[in-house]
Amino acid sequence: RLKMNISLELPDTIASEALDQTYLKETLISTLYHLGKLSEKEACDILGLTRRAFEDLLPQFGFSPLSDSQESINIELKA
């Protein structure tokens, strides 16, 4: 499996302890899941979370664990 490293430069006014690497990773993965770019299993694997923990995380970013697209559901069924 290939891995991608991403670098992001933020102004000092934004970059703070509130935006640590874990928070940014959780935000990105949750958003990619919400957009249907990742299955729930893929998101859980990337973040090292159980399905329950990932579903508990989603509302922190304004996403519902119950709003799967058909494409995401199909990915889950094949996983």
CSV table of C-alpha atoms in Angstrom, one decimal:
chain,number,residue,atom,x,y,z
A,1,ARG,CA,0.0,0.0,0.0
A,2,LEU,CA,1.4,3.4,-1.0
A,3,LYS,CA,1.6,6.2,1.5
A,4,MET,CA,1.5,9.9,0.8
A,5,ASN,CA,3.1,12.6,2.9
A,6,ILE,CA,1.5,16.0,2.8
A,7,SER,CA,3.1,19.3,3.9
A,8,LEU,CA,1.0,22.3,4.7
A,9,GLU,CA,2.3,25.8,5.5
A,10,LEU,CA,0.0,27.9,7.7
A,11,PRO,CA,0.5,31.4,8.9
A,12,ASP,CA,1.6,31.7,12.5
A,13,THR,CA,-1.8,33.3,13.4
A,14,ILE,CA,-3.5,30.0,12.4
A,15,ALA,CA,-0.9,27.4,13.4
A,16,SER,CA,-1.4,26.7,17.0
A,17,GLU,CA,-1.7,23.8,19.4
A,18,ALA,CA,-5.4,23.5,18.5
A,19,LEU,CA,-4.2,22.5,15.0
A,20,ASP,CA,-1.9,19.7,15.9
A,21,GLN,CA,-1.1,16.9,13.4
A,22,THR,CA,-3.7,14.5,14.9
A,23,TYR,CA,-6.4,17.0,14.6
A,24,LEU,CA,-5.5,17.9,11.0
A,25,LYS,CA,-5.3,14.2,10.1
A,26,GLU,CA,-8.7,13.5,11.7
A,27,THR,CA,-10.2,16.5,9.9
A,28,LEU,CA,-8.9,15.4,6.5
A,29,ILE,CA,-9.8,11.7,6.8
A,30,SER,CA,-13.3,12.6,8.1
A,31,THR,CA,-13.8,15.0,5.2
A,32,LEU,CA,-12.6,12.4,2.7
A,33,TYR,CA,-15.0,9.8,4.2
A,34,HIS,CA,-17.9,12.3,4.1
A,35,LEU,CA,-17.1,13.0,0.4
A,36,GLY,CA,-17.1,9.3,-0.4
A,37,LYS,CA,-13.4,9.2,-1.2
A,38,LEU,CA,-12.7,6.7,1.6
A,39,SER,CA,-14.8,3.9,3.0
A,40,GLU,CA,-15.4,3.7,6.7
A,41,LYS,CA,-13.0,0.8,7.0
A,42,GLU,CA,-10.3,2.7,5.2
A,43,ALA,CA,-10.8,5.8,7.4
A,44,CYS,CA,-10.6,3.6,10.5
A,45,ASP,CA,-7.5,1.9,9.3
A,46,ILE,CA,-5.7,5.2,8.5
A,47,LEU,CA,-6.6,6.7,11.9
A,48,GLY,CA,-6.1,3.5,13.9
A,49,LEU,CA,-9.6,3.8,15.3
A,50,THR,CA,-12.4,1.3,15.9
A,51,ARG,CA,-15.5,1.8,13.9
A,52,ARG,CA,-17.4,3.0,17.0
A,53,ALA,CA,-14.6,5.5,17.8
A,54,PHE,CA,-14.6,6.8,14.2
A,55,GLU,CA,-18.4,7.2,14.2
A,56,ASP,CA,-18.1,9.2,17.5
A,57,LEU,CA,-15.5,11.4,15.9
A,58,LEU,CA,-17.5,12.4,12.8
A,59,PRO,CA,-20.0,14.8,14.6
A,60,GLN,CA,-17.0,16.8,15.9
A,61,PHE,CA,-16.5,17.9,12.2
A,62,GLY,CA,-20.2,18.3,11.5
A,63,PHE,CA,-20.7,14.9,9.8
A,64,SER,CA,-23.2,12.2,10.6
A,65,PRO,CA,-22.1,8.6,10.7
A,66,LEU,CA,-25.5,7.8,9.2
A,67,SER,CA,-25.0,9.7,5.9
A,68,ASP,CA,-23.3,7.1,3.8
A,69,SER,CA,-23.5,7.4,0.0
A,70,GLN,CA,-24.4,4.4,-2.1
A,71,GLU,CA,-20.8,4.3,-3.3
A,72,SER,CA,-19.4,4.3,0.2
A,73,ILE,CA,-21.9,1.5,1.1
A,74,ASN,CA,-20.7,-0.5,-1.9
A,75,ILE,CA,-17.1,-0.1,-0.9
A,76,GLU,CA,-17.9,-1.3,2.7
A,77,LEU,CA,-19.7,-4.4,1.3
A,78,LYS,CA,-16.6,-5.3,-0.7
A,79,ALA,CA,-14.1,-4.7,2.2
